[in-house]
Coordinates of C-alpha atoms in Angstrom, one line a residue:
Chain A
X112 CA 29.0 14.9 -21.5
X113 CA 29.5 18.3 -19.9
X114 CA 27.7 20.1 -22.7
X115 CA 24.8 17.7 -22.6
X116 CA 24.1 18.4 -19.0
X117 CA 23.0 22.0 -19.7
X118 CA 20.1 20.7 -21.7
X119 CA 17.1 19.3 -19.9
X120 CA 16.4 15.7 -20.7
X121 CA 13.5 14.7 -22.8
X122 CA 10.5 13.5 -20.7
X123 CA 10.0 9.8 -20.9
X124 CA 6.6 7.9 -20.6
X125 CA 6.8 4.4 -19.1
X126 CA 4.2 1.9 -17.8
X127 CA 4.0 1.1 -14.0
X128 CA 2.5 -2.3 -13.4
X129 CA -0.6 -3.0 -15.4
X130 CA -2.7 0.1 -14.8
X131 CA -0.2 2.9 -14.3
X132 CA 1.9 5.3 -16.3
X133 CA 4.8 7.4 -15.3
X134 CA 6.0 10.6 -16.9
X135 CA 9.7 11.1 -15.9
X136 CA 11.5 14.4 -16.3
X137 CA 14.9 13.0 -15.6
X138 CA 16.8 10.0 -14.3
X139 CA 18.4 12.0 -11.5
X140 CA 17.1 14.6 -9.1
X141 CA 17.3 18.2 -10.3
X142 CA 15.5 21.4 -9.5
X143 CA 14.0 21.8 -13.0
X144 CA 12.9 18.1 -13.2
X145 CA 11.3 18.4 -9.8
X146 CA 9.4 21.5 -10.7
X147 CA 8.4 19.9 -14.0
X148 CA 7.0 16.9 -12.2
X149 CA 5.0 19.0 -9.8
X150 CA 3.6 21.2 -12.5
X151 CA 2.7 18.3 -14.8
X152 CA 0.9 16.6 -12.0
X153 CA -1.1 19.7 -11.3
X154 CA -2.0 19.9 -15.0
X155 CA -3.1 16.3 -15.0
X156 CA -5.3 16.9 -12.0
X157 CA -6.9 19.8 -13.8
X158 CA -7.5 17.8 -16.9
X159 CA -9.2 15.1 -14.9
X160 CA -9.6 12.7 -17.9
X161 CA -12.3 10.1 -17.7
X162 CA -10.8 6.8 -16.4
X163 CA -7.9 8.5 -14.5
X164 CA -8.2 7.3 -10.9
X165 CA -5.3 8.9 -9.2
X166 CA -2.3 11.2 -9.9
X167 CA 0.8 11.8 -7.8
X168 CA 4.4 12.9 -8.0
X169 CA 7.7 11.4 -6.9
X170 CA 10.9 13.4 -7.0
X171 CA 11.2 13.7 -10.8
X172 CA 8.0 12.0 -12.1
X173 CA 4.3 12.3 -12.3
X174 CA 2.3 9.1 -11.9
X175 CA -1.2 8.3 -13.3
X176 CA -3.3 5.3 -12.3
X177 CA -6.2 4.5 -14.5
X178 CA -9.2 2.2 -14.9
X179 CA -8.5 -0.3 -17.6
X180 CA -12.2 -0.6 -18.3
X181 CA -12.5 3.1 -19.3
X182 CA -9.1 3.9 -20.8
X183 CA -6.3 2.1 -22.6
X184 CA -2.6 2.5 -22.7
X185 CA -2.5 3.8 -26.3
X186 CA -4.9 6.6 -25.9
X187 CA -3.6 7.6 -22.4
X188 CA 0.0 7.7 -23.8
X189 CA -1.3 9.9 -26.7
X190 CA -3.0 12.3 -24.3
X191 CA 0.1 12.5 -22.1
X192 CA 2.3 13.2 -25.1
X193 CA -0.1 16.0 -26.2
X194 CA -0.1 17.5 -22.8
X195 CA 3.7 17.3 -22.6
X196 CA 4.0 19.2 -25.9
X197 CA 1.9 22.1 -24.6
X198 CA 4.7 23.8 -22.8
X199 CA 8.2 23.7 -21.4
X200 CA 7.5 21.9 -18.1
X201 CA 11.1 22.4 -16.9
X202 CA 10.5 26.1 -16.9
X203 CA 7.4 25.7 -14.7
X204 CA 6.9 27.7 -11.6
X205 CA 6.4 26.1 -8.2
X206 CA 2.8 25.2 -7.1
X207 CA 0.7 28.0 -5.7
X208 CA -0.3 28.5 -2.0
X209 CA 3.1 27.7 -0.8
X210 CA 4.1 28.2 2.8
X211 CA 7.4 28.6 4.7
X212 CA 7.5 26.4 7.8
X213 CA 9.9 27.0 10.7
X214 CA 10.3 23.8 12.6
X215 CA 12.3 23.7 15.9
X216 CA 14.9 20.9 15.9
X217 CA 17.6 19.6 18.3
X218 CA 20.8 19.0 16.3
X219 CA 23.1 16.3 17.8
X220 CA 23.0 15.2 21.5
X221 CA 21.7 11.8 22.3
X222 CA 18.4 12.8 20.6
X223 CA 20.1 12.8 17.2
X224 CA 23.3 10.8 17.7
X225 CA 24.6 10.7 14.1
X226 CA 25.3 14.5 13.8
X227 CA 29.1 14.0 14.3
X228 CA 29.2 11.3 11.7
X229 CA 27.2 13.3 9.2
X230 CA 29.3 16.5 9.9
X231 CA 32.5 14.5 9.3
X232 CA 31.2 13.1 6.0
X233 CA 30.3 16.7 4.9
X234 CA 33.8 17.9 5.9
X235 CA 32.5 20.2 8.7
X236 CA 32.8 20.6 12.4
X237 CA 29.7 19.9 14.3
X238 CA 29.1 23.6 14.9
X239 CA 29.5 24.3 11.2
X240 CA 27.1 21.5 10.4
X241 CA 24.4 22.8 12.7
X242 CA 24.9 26.3 11.3
X243 CA 24.6 25.0 7.7
X244 CA 21.6 22.8 8.3
X245 CA 19.7 25.4 10.3
X246 CA 20.3 28.2 7.8
X247 CA 19.3 26.2 4.8
X248 CA 15.9 26.8 3.4
X249 CA 14.9 23.6 1.8
X250 CA 11.8 22.8 -0.2
X251 CA 9.4 19.8 0.0
X252 CA 10.3 18.1 -3.3
X253 CA 7.9 15.3 -2.8
X254 CA 5.8 13.6 -0.1
X255 CA 6.4 9.8 0.0
X256 CA 7.3 6.5 1.5
X257 CA 5.2 7.2 4.6
X258 CA 2.2 9.4 5.3
X259 CA 3.0 13.1 5.1
X260 CA 6.7 12.4 5.0
X261 CA 8.7 15.0 3.0
X262 CA 11.9 14.7 0.9
X263 CA 13.5 18.1 1.5
X264 CA 16.2 19.7 -0.7
X265 CA 18.4 20.8 -2.0
X266 CA 21.2 21.2 0.6
X267 CA 24.6 22.8 -0.2
X268 CA 26.8 20.6 -2.2
X269 CA 29.0 19.6 0.8
X270 CA 26.0 17.5 1.9
X271 CA 26.2 15.3 -1.1
X272 CA 27.1 12.4 1.3
X273 CA 26.1 8.8 0.7
X274 CA 23.5 6.9 2.6
X275 CA 24.9 4.4 5.1
X276 CA 25.6 0.9 3.9
X277 CA 24.2 -0.5 7.1
X278 CA 20.7 0.3 8.1
X279 CA 19.9 2.1 11.4
X280 CA 17.4 -0.3 12.9
X281 CA 15.0 2.3 14.1
X282 CA 14.8 6.0 13.5
X283 CA 12.0 7.7 15.6
X284 CA 9.1 9.8 14.5
X285 CA 10.1 13.4 14.0
X286 CA 13.7 12.5 13.2
X287 CA 15.5 14.7 10.7
X288 CA 18.0 12.7 8.7
X289 CA 20.5 13.7 6.0
X290 CA 22.1 12.2 2.9
X291 CA 22.6 12.9 -0.9
X292 CA 21.9 16.7 -0.5
X293 CA 18.5 16.0 1.0
X294 CA 16.8 15.9 4.4
X295 CA 14.0 13.5 5.3
X296 CA 11.7 14.4 8.2
X297 CA 10.3 11.1 9.3
X298 CA 6.6 10.7 10.0
X299 CA 6.8 7.2 11.4
X300 CA 9.4 5.2 13.2
X301 CA 11.2 3.0 10.7
X302 CA 14.6 1.5 9.7
X303 CA 16.6 3.8 7.5
X304 CA 19.9 4.3 5.8
X305 CA 19.8 8.0 6.3
X306 CA 21.9 9.7 9.1
X307 CA 20.0 11.0 12.1
X308 CA 21.3 14.5 12.6
X309 CA 18.3 16.3 14.1
X310 CA 15.2 15.6 16.1
X311 CA 11.9 17.5 16.0
X312 CA 8.6 17.1 17.9
X313 CA 6.4 17.7 14.8
X314 CA 3.7 15.3 13.8
X315 CA 3.4 15.3 10.0
X316 CA 0.3 13.0 9.9
X317 CA -2.6 13.3 12.2
X318 CA -5.4 11.0 10.9
X319 CA -8.1 12.5 13.1
X320 CA -7.3 16.1 12.4
X321 CA -9.3 18.2 10.0
X322 CA -6.1 18.8 7.9
X323 CA -4.3 15.4 8.4
X324 CA -1.2 16.4 6.5
X325 CA 1.1 19.2 7.6
X326 CA 3.3 19.7 4.6
X327 CA 2.5 20.0 0.8
X328 CA 4.9 19.7 -2.1
X329 CA 6.4 23.1 -2.8
X330 CA 6.3 24.3 0.8
X331 CA 9.6 25.5 2.2
X332 CA 11.1 24.5 5.5
X333 CA 13.8 25.9 7.8
X334 CA 14.8 24.1 10.9
X335 CA 15.6 26.3 13.9
X336 CA 18.1 25.0 16.5
X337 CA 16.6 24.5 20.0
X338 CA 17.9 22.8 23.2
X339 CA 16.6 19.4 24.3
X340 CA 14.7 21.1 27.1
X341 CA 13.0 23.4 24.7
X342 CA 12.0 20.5 22.5
X343 CA 10.6 18.7 25.5
X344 CA 8.4 21.7 26.2
X345 CA 7.1 21.6 22.6
X346 CA 5.9 18.0 22.7
X347 CA 2.5 19.0 24.0
X348 CA 1.9 21.0 20.8
X349 CA 0.8 18.7 18.0
X350 CA 2.7 20.9 15.6
X351 CA 5.8 20.6 17.8
X352 CA 6.3 24.3 17.7
X353 CA 6.2 24.4 13.8
X354 CA 4.8 27.7 12.5
X355 CA 3.9 28.6 8.9
X356 CA 3.8 31.8 6.9
X357 CA 2.4 32.2 3.4
X358 CA 4.7 32.6 0.5
X359 CA 3.3 34.0 -2.7
Chain B
X510 CA -31.9 -2.5 11.4
X511 CA -28.4 -2.1 12.7
X512 CA -26.7 -4.1 15.4
X513 CA -23.3 -4.9 16.9
X514 CA -20.8 -7.6 16.8
X515 CA -18.7 -8.1 19.9
X516 CA -15.2 -9.5 19.7
X517 CA -14.9 -12.1 22.5
X518 CA -11.5 -13.2 21.4
X519 CA -9.2 -12.4 18.4
X520 CA -6.0 -13.6 16.8
X521 CA -3.2 -11.0 16.6
X522 CA -3.9 -10.0 13.0
X523 CA -7.6 -9.2 13.0
X524 CA -8.5 -5.9 11.4
X525 CA -11.4 -4.1 9.7
X526 CA -10.7 -3.8 5.9
X527 CA -12.4 -2.5 2.9
X528 CA -11.3 -1.5 -0.6
X529 CA -8.8 0.9 1.0
X530 CA -8.4 4.6 0.4
X531 CA -7.2 5.5 -3.1
X532 CA -6.3 9.2 -3.8
X533 CA -3.8 9.8 -1.0
X534 CA -0.7 8.6 -2.7
X535 CA 0.2 12.2 -3.2
X536 CA 0.5 12.5 0.6
X537 CA 2.5 9.3 1.1
X538 CA -0.5 7.0 2.0
X539 CA -0.8 3.9 0.0
X540 CA -4.3 2.6 -0.8
X541 CA -4.2 -0.2 1.7
X542 CA -7.4 -2.2 2.2
X543 CA -8.0 -6.0 2.1
X544 CA -5.0 -8.1 1.3
X545 CA -7.2 -10.3 -0.8
X546 CA -9.7 -8.1 -2.6
X547 CA -11.4 -11.0 -4.4
X548 CA -12.5 -12.2 -1.0
X549 CA -14.3 -8.9 -0.4
X550 CA -16.1 -9.3 -3.7
X551 CA -17.1 -12.8 -2.8
X552 CA -18.5 -11.8 0.6
X553 CA -20.5 -9.0 -1.0
X554 CA -21.9 -11.5 -3.6
X555 CA -22.9 -14.0 -0.9
X556 CA -24.7 -11.3 1.1
X557 CA -26.1 -9.6 -2.0
X558 CA -24.6 -6.2 -1.1
X559 CA -22.1 -3.7 -2.4
X560 CA -18.4 -4.6 -2.4
X561 CA -17.5 -1.3 -0.8
X562 CA -18.7 -2.5 2.7
X563 CA -16.1 -3.2 5.3
X564 CA -15.4 -6.7 6.6
X565 CA -13.2 -8.3 9.3
X566 CA -9.9 -9.6 7.9
X567 CA -8.2 -12.4 9.9
X568 CA -4.5 -13.1 9.3
X569 CA -4.0 -16.8 9.9
X570 CA -6.2 -17.0 12.9
X571 CA -9.8 -16.0 13.6
X572 CA -11.5 -15.4 16.9
X573 CA -14.8 -15.6 18.7
X574 CA -17.7 -13.3 17.9
X575 CA -21.2 -12.6 19.2
X576 CA -24.0 -10.5 17.7
X577 CA -26.5 -8.6 19.8
X578 CA -29.3 -9.3 17.2
X579 CA -29.7 -11.7 14.3
X580 CA -27.0 -11.0 11.8
X581 CA -26.4 -12.3 8.3
X582 CA -22.7 -13.2 7.9
X583 CA -20.5 -14.6 5.1
X584 CA -17.1 -16.2 5.4
X585 CA -14.6 -16.0 2.6
X586 CA -10.9 -16.0 1.8
X587 CA -8.5 -18.5 3.3
X588 CA -10.6 -21.4 4.6
X589 CA -10.8 -21.6 8.4
X590 CA -12.7 -23.9 10.7
X591 CA -15.9 -22.1 11.7
X592 CA -18.8 -23.0 14.0
X593 CA -21.9 -21.4 15.4
X594 CA -22.7 -22.5 18.9
X595 CA -20.5 -25.5 18.3
X596 CA -22.1 -26.6 15.0
X597 CA -19.7 -26.5 12.1
X598 CA -20.6 -24.2 9.3
X599 CA -19.4 -24.1 5.7
X600 CA -16.7 -21.7 4.5
X601 CA -17.2 -19.5 1.4
X602 CA -20.9 -19.3 2.3
X603 CA -23.4 -17.1 4.0
X604 CA -25.2 -18.0 7.3
X605 CA -27.5 -16.6 9.9
X606 CA -25.7 -15.8 13.1
X607 CA -28.5 -15.7 15.7
X608 CA -28.5 -13.1 18.4
X609 CA -26.3 -14.3 21.3
X610 CA -24.9 -17.3 19.5
X611 CA -21.1 -17.7 19.5
X612 CA -19.3 -17.7 16.2
X613 CA -15.9 -19.4 16.6
X614 CA -13.3 -19.1 13.8
X615 CA -10.1 -21.1 14.1
X616 CA -6.8 -21.2 12.2
X617 CA -6.5 -21.1 8.4
X618 CA -6.5 -24.6 6.9
X619 CA -4.7 -23.2 3.9
X620 CA -3.9 -19.7 2.8
X621 CA -3.4 -16.7 5.1
X622 CA -6.3 -14.2 5.1
X623 CA -9.9 -15.2 6.0
X624 CA -12.8 -12.7 6.0
X625 CA -15.9 -12.3 8.1
X626 CA -18.6 -10.1 6.4
X627 CA -21.8 -8.8 7.9
X628 CA -25.0 -7.8 6.3
X629 CA -24.9 -4.0 6.1
X630 CA -21.1 -4.1 6.6
X631 CA -19.1 -3.0 9.6
X632 CA -19.4 0.7 10.3
X633 CA -16.2 1.7 12.1
X634 CA -15.1 5.3 11.8
X635 CA -13.9 6.6 8.5
X636 CA -10.4 8.1 8.1
X637 CA -9.6 9.8 4.8
X638 CA -12.7 8.3 3.3
X639 CA -12.3 4.6 4.2
X640 CA -12.7 2.3 7.2
X641 CA -9.7 0.1 6.5
X642 CA -7.1 -0.1 9.2
X643 CA -3.7 0.9 7.7
X644 CA -1.3 -0.2 10.4
X645 CA 1.8 1.0 8.6
X646 CA 0.3 4.5 8.4
X647 CA -0.9 4.5 12.0
X648 CA -4.6 4.4 11.0
X649 CA -6.8 2.1 13.1
X650 CA -5.6 -0.9 15.2
X651 CA -6.0 -4.6 15.3
X652 CA -9.2 -5.8 16.9
X653 CA -9.0 -7.1 20.4
X654 CA -11.2 -8.8 23.1
X655 CA -14.0 -6.5 24.1
X656 CA -14.1 -4.4 20.9
X657 CA -17.7 -3.8 19.7
X658 CA -18.2 -3.3 15.9
X659 CA -21.4 -1.5 14.7
X660 CA -23.0 -3.1 11.7
X661 CA -24.9 -1.0 9.1
X662 CA -28.6 -1.3 8.1
X663 CA -29.0 -4.6 6.2
X664 CA -31.2 -4.1 3.2
X665 CA -30.4 -7.6 1.9
X666 CA -32.1 -10.8 2.9
X667 CA -31.5 -14.6 2.9
X668 CA -28.5 -16.7 3.9
X669 CA -27.5 -20.3 3.0
X670 CA -25.7 -19.4 -0.2
X671 CA -22.4 -20.9 -1.2
X672 CA -19.8 -19.9 -3.8
X673 CA -17.2 -22.2 -5.3
X674 CA -13.8 -21.1 -3.9
X675 CA -11.4 -19.7 -6.5
X676 CA -8.2 -21.7 -6.0
X677 CA -5.7 -19.2 -4.8
X678 CA -4.5 -20.5 -1.4
X679 CA -1.7 -22.9 -2.4
X680 CA 0.8 -20.8 -4.2
X681 CA 1.5 -21.8 -7.8
X682 CA 2.4 -19.7 -10.8
X683 CA 2.0 -16.0 -10.5
X684 CA 2.0 -13.8 -13.7
X685 CA 4.1 -10.6 -13.8
X686 CA 4.6 -7.8 -16.2
X687 CA 7.8 -5.9 -16.8
X688 CA 7.8 -2.6 -15.0
X689 CA 9.9 0.6 -14.5
X690 CA 13.2 -1.1 -13.6
X691 CA 12.9 -4.6 -15.1
X692 CA 15.5 -3.5 -17.8
X693 CA 18.1 -2.9 -15.0
X694 CA 18.3 -6.7 -14.6
X695 CA 20.3 -8.6 -17.1
X696 CA 18.4 -11.1 -19.4
X697 CA 20.1 -14.0 -17.7
X698 CA 18.8 -12.9 -14.3
X699 CA 15.3 -12.5 -15.6
X700 CA 15.4 -16.0 -17.0
X701 CA 16.7 -17.3 -13.8
X702 CA 14.0 -15.5 -11.9
X703 CA 11.3 -17.3 -14.0
X704 CA 13.0 -20.6 -13.6
X705 CA 13.3 -20.4 -9.8
X706 CA 10.9 -22.0 -7.5
X707 CA 10.5 -19.7 -4.5
X708 CA 9.1 -20.2 -1.1
X709 CA 7.1 -17.5 0.7
X710 CA 9.3 -16.4 3.5
X711 CA 8.2 -16.6 7.2
X712 CA 8.4 -12.9 7.7
X713 CA 5.9 -10.7 6.0
X714 CA 2.7 -8.8 6.7
X715 CA 0.2 -6.6 4.9
X716 CA 3.0 -4.4 3.6
X717 CA 4.7 -7.3 1.7
X718 CA 6.2 -10.7 1.8
X719 CA 9.7 -11.9 1.0
X720 CA 10.1 -14.8 -1.4
X721 CA 13.1 -17.0 -0.9
X722 CA 15.1 -19.6 -2.8
X723 CA 18.2 -21.6 -2.4
X724 CA 19.9 -19.9 -5.3
X725 CA 21.9 -16.7 -5.3
X726 CA 20.3 -13.3 -4.9
X727 CA 19.2 -11.4 -8.0
X728 CA 21.6 -8.8 -9.3
X729 CA 21.1 -5.6 -11.2
X730 CA 23.4 -3.3 -13.2
X731 CA 23.7 0.2 -11.9
X732 CA 20.9 0.0 -9.5
X733 CA 22.5 2.1 -6.8
X734 CA 22.0 5.3 -8.7
X735 CA 18.3 4.7 -9.2
X736 CA 16.2 7.7 -8.1
X737 CA 13.4 6.9 -5.7
X738 CA 10.2 6.2 -7.7
X739 CA 6.5 5.5 -7.1
X740 CA 5.7 2.0 -5.8
X741 CA 2.5 0.1 -6.4
X742 CA 1.1 -3.1 -4.8
X743 CA 2.5 -6.1 -6.7
X744 CA 5.9 -4.6 -7.3
X745 CA 8.7 -7.0 -6.7
X746 CA 11.5 -5.1 -5.0
X747 CA 14.9 -6.7 -4.9
X748 CA 16.6 -5.7 -1.7
X749 CA 20.3 -5.1 -1.2
X750 CA 21.1 -8.8 -0.6
X751 CA 19.2 -9.8 -3.8
X752 CA 16.0 -11.2 -2.1
X753 CA 12.8 -10.4 -4.0
X754 CA 10.1 -8.9 -1.8
X755 CA 6.5 -8.6 -3.2
X756 CA 4.7 -5.5 -2.0
X757 CA 1.1 -5.8 -0.9
X758 CA -1.7 -3.4 -0.2
X759 CA -0.1 -1.5 2.7
X760 CA 3.2 -0.9 1.0
X761 CA 5.2 2.3 1.2
X762 CA 4.5 4.8 -1.7
X763 CA 8.0 5.4 -3.0
X764 CA 11.3 3.4 -2.9
X765 CA 14.8 3.2 -4.3
X766 CA 15.3 -0.5 -4.5
X767 CA 15.0 -1.7 -8.1
X768 CA 11.9 -3.7 -9.0
X769 CA 12.2 -6.8 -11.2
X770 CA 8.6 -6.7 -12.3
X771 CA 5.0 -6.3 -11.0
X772 CA 2.5 -9.0 -10.2
X773 CA -0.6 -8.8 -12.3
X774 CA -3.4 -7.5 -9.9
X775 CA -5.7 -10.5 -10.5
X776 CA -2.9 -12.8 -9.4
X777 CA -2.0 -10.8 -6.3
X778 CA -4.5 -12.6 -4.0
X779 CA -2.5 -15.8 -4.8
X780 CA 0.6 -14.1 -3.5
X781 CA -1.1 -12.5 -0.5
X782 CA -2.7 -15.8 0.5
X783 CA 0.4 -18.0 0.2
X784 CA 1.3 -19.2 3.7
X785 CA 4.9 -19.3 4.8
X786 CA 6.8 -22.0 3.0
X787 CA 4.3 -22.2 0.1
X788 CA 6.0 -22.7 -3.4
X789 CA 5.6 -19.9 -5.9
X790 CA 6.8 -19.4 -9.4
X791 CA 6.8 -16.3 -11.6
X792 CA 6.1 -15.9 -15.3
X793 CA 6.4 -12.8 -17.4
X794 CA 3.5 -12.1 -19.7
X795 CA 3.1 -9.2 -22.2
X796 CA 1.3 -6.1 -20.9
X797 CA -1.5 -6.6 -23.5
X798 CA -2.2 -10.0 -22.1
X799 CA -2.3 -8.7 -18.5
X800 CA -4.8 -5.9 -19.5
X801 CA -7.1 -8.6 -21.0
X802 CA -6.8 -10.7 -17.9
X803 CA -7.7 -7.7 -15.7
X804 CA -10.7 -6.8 -17.8
X805 CA -12.0 -10.3 -17.7
X806 CA -11.4 -10.5 -14.0
X807 CA -13.4 -7.3 -13.4
X808 CA -16.2 -8.8 -15.4
X809 CA -16.1 -12.0 -13.5
X810 CA -16.1 -10.2 -10.1
X811 CA -19.1 -8.2 -11.2
X812 CA -20.9 -11.4 -12.1
X813 CA -20.1 -13.3 -8.8
X814 CA -23.6 -12.9 -7.5
X815 CA -25.1 -15.1 -10.2
X816 CA -22.5 -17.8 -9.3
X817 CA -23.9 -18.2 -5.8
X818 CA -25.8 -21.4 -5.3
X819 CA -28.0 -22.6 -2.4
X820 CA -26.0 -24.4 0.2
X821 CA -26.7 -28.1 0.7
X822 CA -25.9 -29.0 4.2
X823 CA -23.2 -31.5 4.6
X824 CA -24.5 -34.4 6.7
X825 CA -21.1 -34.8 8.3
X826 CA -21.4 -31.3 9.8
X827 CA -24.9 -31.9 11.2
X828 CA -24.7 -32.7 14.9
X829 CA -28.4 -33.5 15.1
X830 CA -28.3 -35.7 12.0
X831 CA -30.2 -38.6 13.8
X832 CA -33.2 -36.4 14.5
X833 CA -33.9 -36.1 10.8
X834 CA -36.2 -38.7 9.1
X835 CA -33.7 -39.6 6.4
X836 CA -35.5 -42.7 5.1
X837 CA -38.9 -41.3 4.5
X838 CA -40.3 -43.0 1.4
X839 CA -38.0 -45.9 1.4
X840 CA -39.3 -49.4 1.4
X841 CA -38.0 -52.7 2.9
X842 CA -38.4 -54.5 -0.4
X843 CA -40.9 -57.1 0.8
X844 CA -44.0 -55.0 0.5
X845 CA -46.4 -55.4 -2.3
X846 CA -45.7 -52.3 -4.2
X847 CA -48.6 -52.7 -6.5

């Protein structure tokens, strides 16, 4: 087993429903599988085959939805195989035009009441947990579940903590929650099993704005610790104090 | 010629819907759009216009509407009681709504989602390339008393057409294909899934509906370690307690709960339209069969316009029946017919 893990898994092509196909680069989240998925999606978008209606990524896979009247499973599968064979996708670089976002967050307090619980699960004091979470530079591995909502990783190994067995009935918009070496920054209020450790004032999806989505897969994010009073002052800013610089 | 339709009264789940906004999955926005897409195609056929135009979707309960100028309308989807200035009008048909007349639409008699279409379509603002409200994403809002909807220029003409309703409002058997995580369920559980008669649960909305049974929940092997994957409408997620949940047009875009299968798109209206308590069964079919069904359905939808027939008025719905000369040409039987 241990030797096998060094090798990247073989990509797998599966069907999704009736008119979709998924190219998976692993059965678990890993940095190379995530990079491969992002790069393969970008390649698919560039190919823009007739009949392909939509492409997207999840954590370790690229998804294709196609029009059954213009494309069939056999020929799409053959094309995907051919594209897969073109290069080592696990060695792919991250997408271009990436940015580093610094987003102010309150860790703990009654704004993010599960920090103590999360710190304990990670074997840290609350101060250590805040220091660890606010020094980590995490990457947008995928956007999903809700509009503009990022899965961010990968955190230090101490944060390989399980999701809760019981759901939190409502986590607010802008909440920063932690589990399984990842952070999720919530774009809508929703029930969740992730632990609410931080709170931001950022709005990830603004339907009326010229650029409705703040983050893109590949962007990096660092959360800077602020006080509840400072966060209150940032609420008038639709970006909630978030600032970006180009990475290239 | 464009006009307006004013909402005088509306049930709680009345929204503007179209075919939804494909292309934003990458950003976490599911396509959304009408819960029953066939109803959109039917409305377009009845009005002789493109199926991309936006209509008003009514969840379970309609409302009262008034147009500021003569407006061609069509009513499709779950059959609801409808009247214009008190005179009952047929469902699955097109009508003229005269300027100032009151169109009243009541509760669904069966099914869940009824649709009100307008000649020229409703022209509410576009977000990300579509007019559909996507409540889960925070796009748009339910319509309420006092809202005024603009209608687009109507290049079509004529009303009084009907279309035989496709029977999809009373549950029944829904065809599914195996999908990403079907293999995580033991064969015995898949068989039990096919043999179970479910009821549509009472909760549920445009995101999805739970399906309930008296039996035990459905179990997977090793499902806790499944990495979150893309979700599509029609996917049947099995939640932690083993209850299947069928996802509809406004579903989330990724999820970690295992999926036992995916409803074939042409059968999804049957699921979306099932009212709470309606009996539903599921049957796995091979992917090849599902592809053929989808291709045939696309062709059928494209040909709906030729299926429309002139509406013959139902004498029972004519309040002024006695003003008609119904016996013209009849004879008493004693006349000398020669």
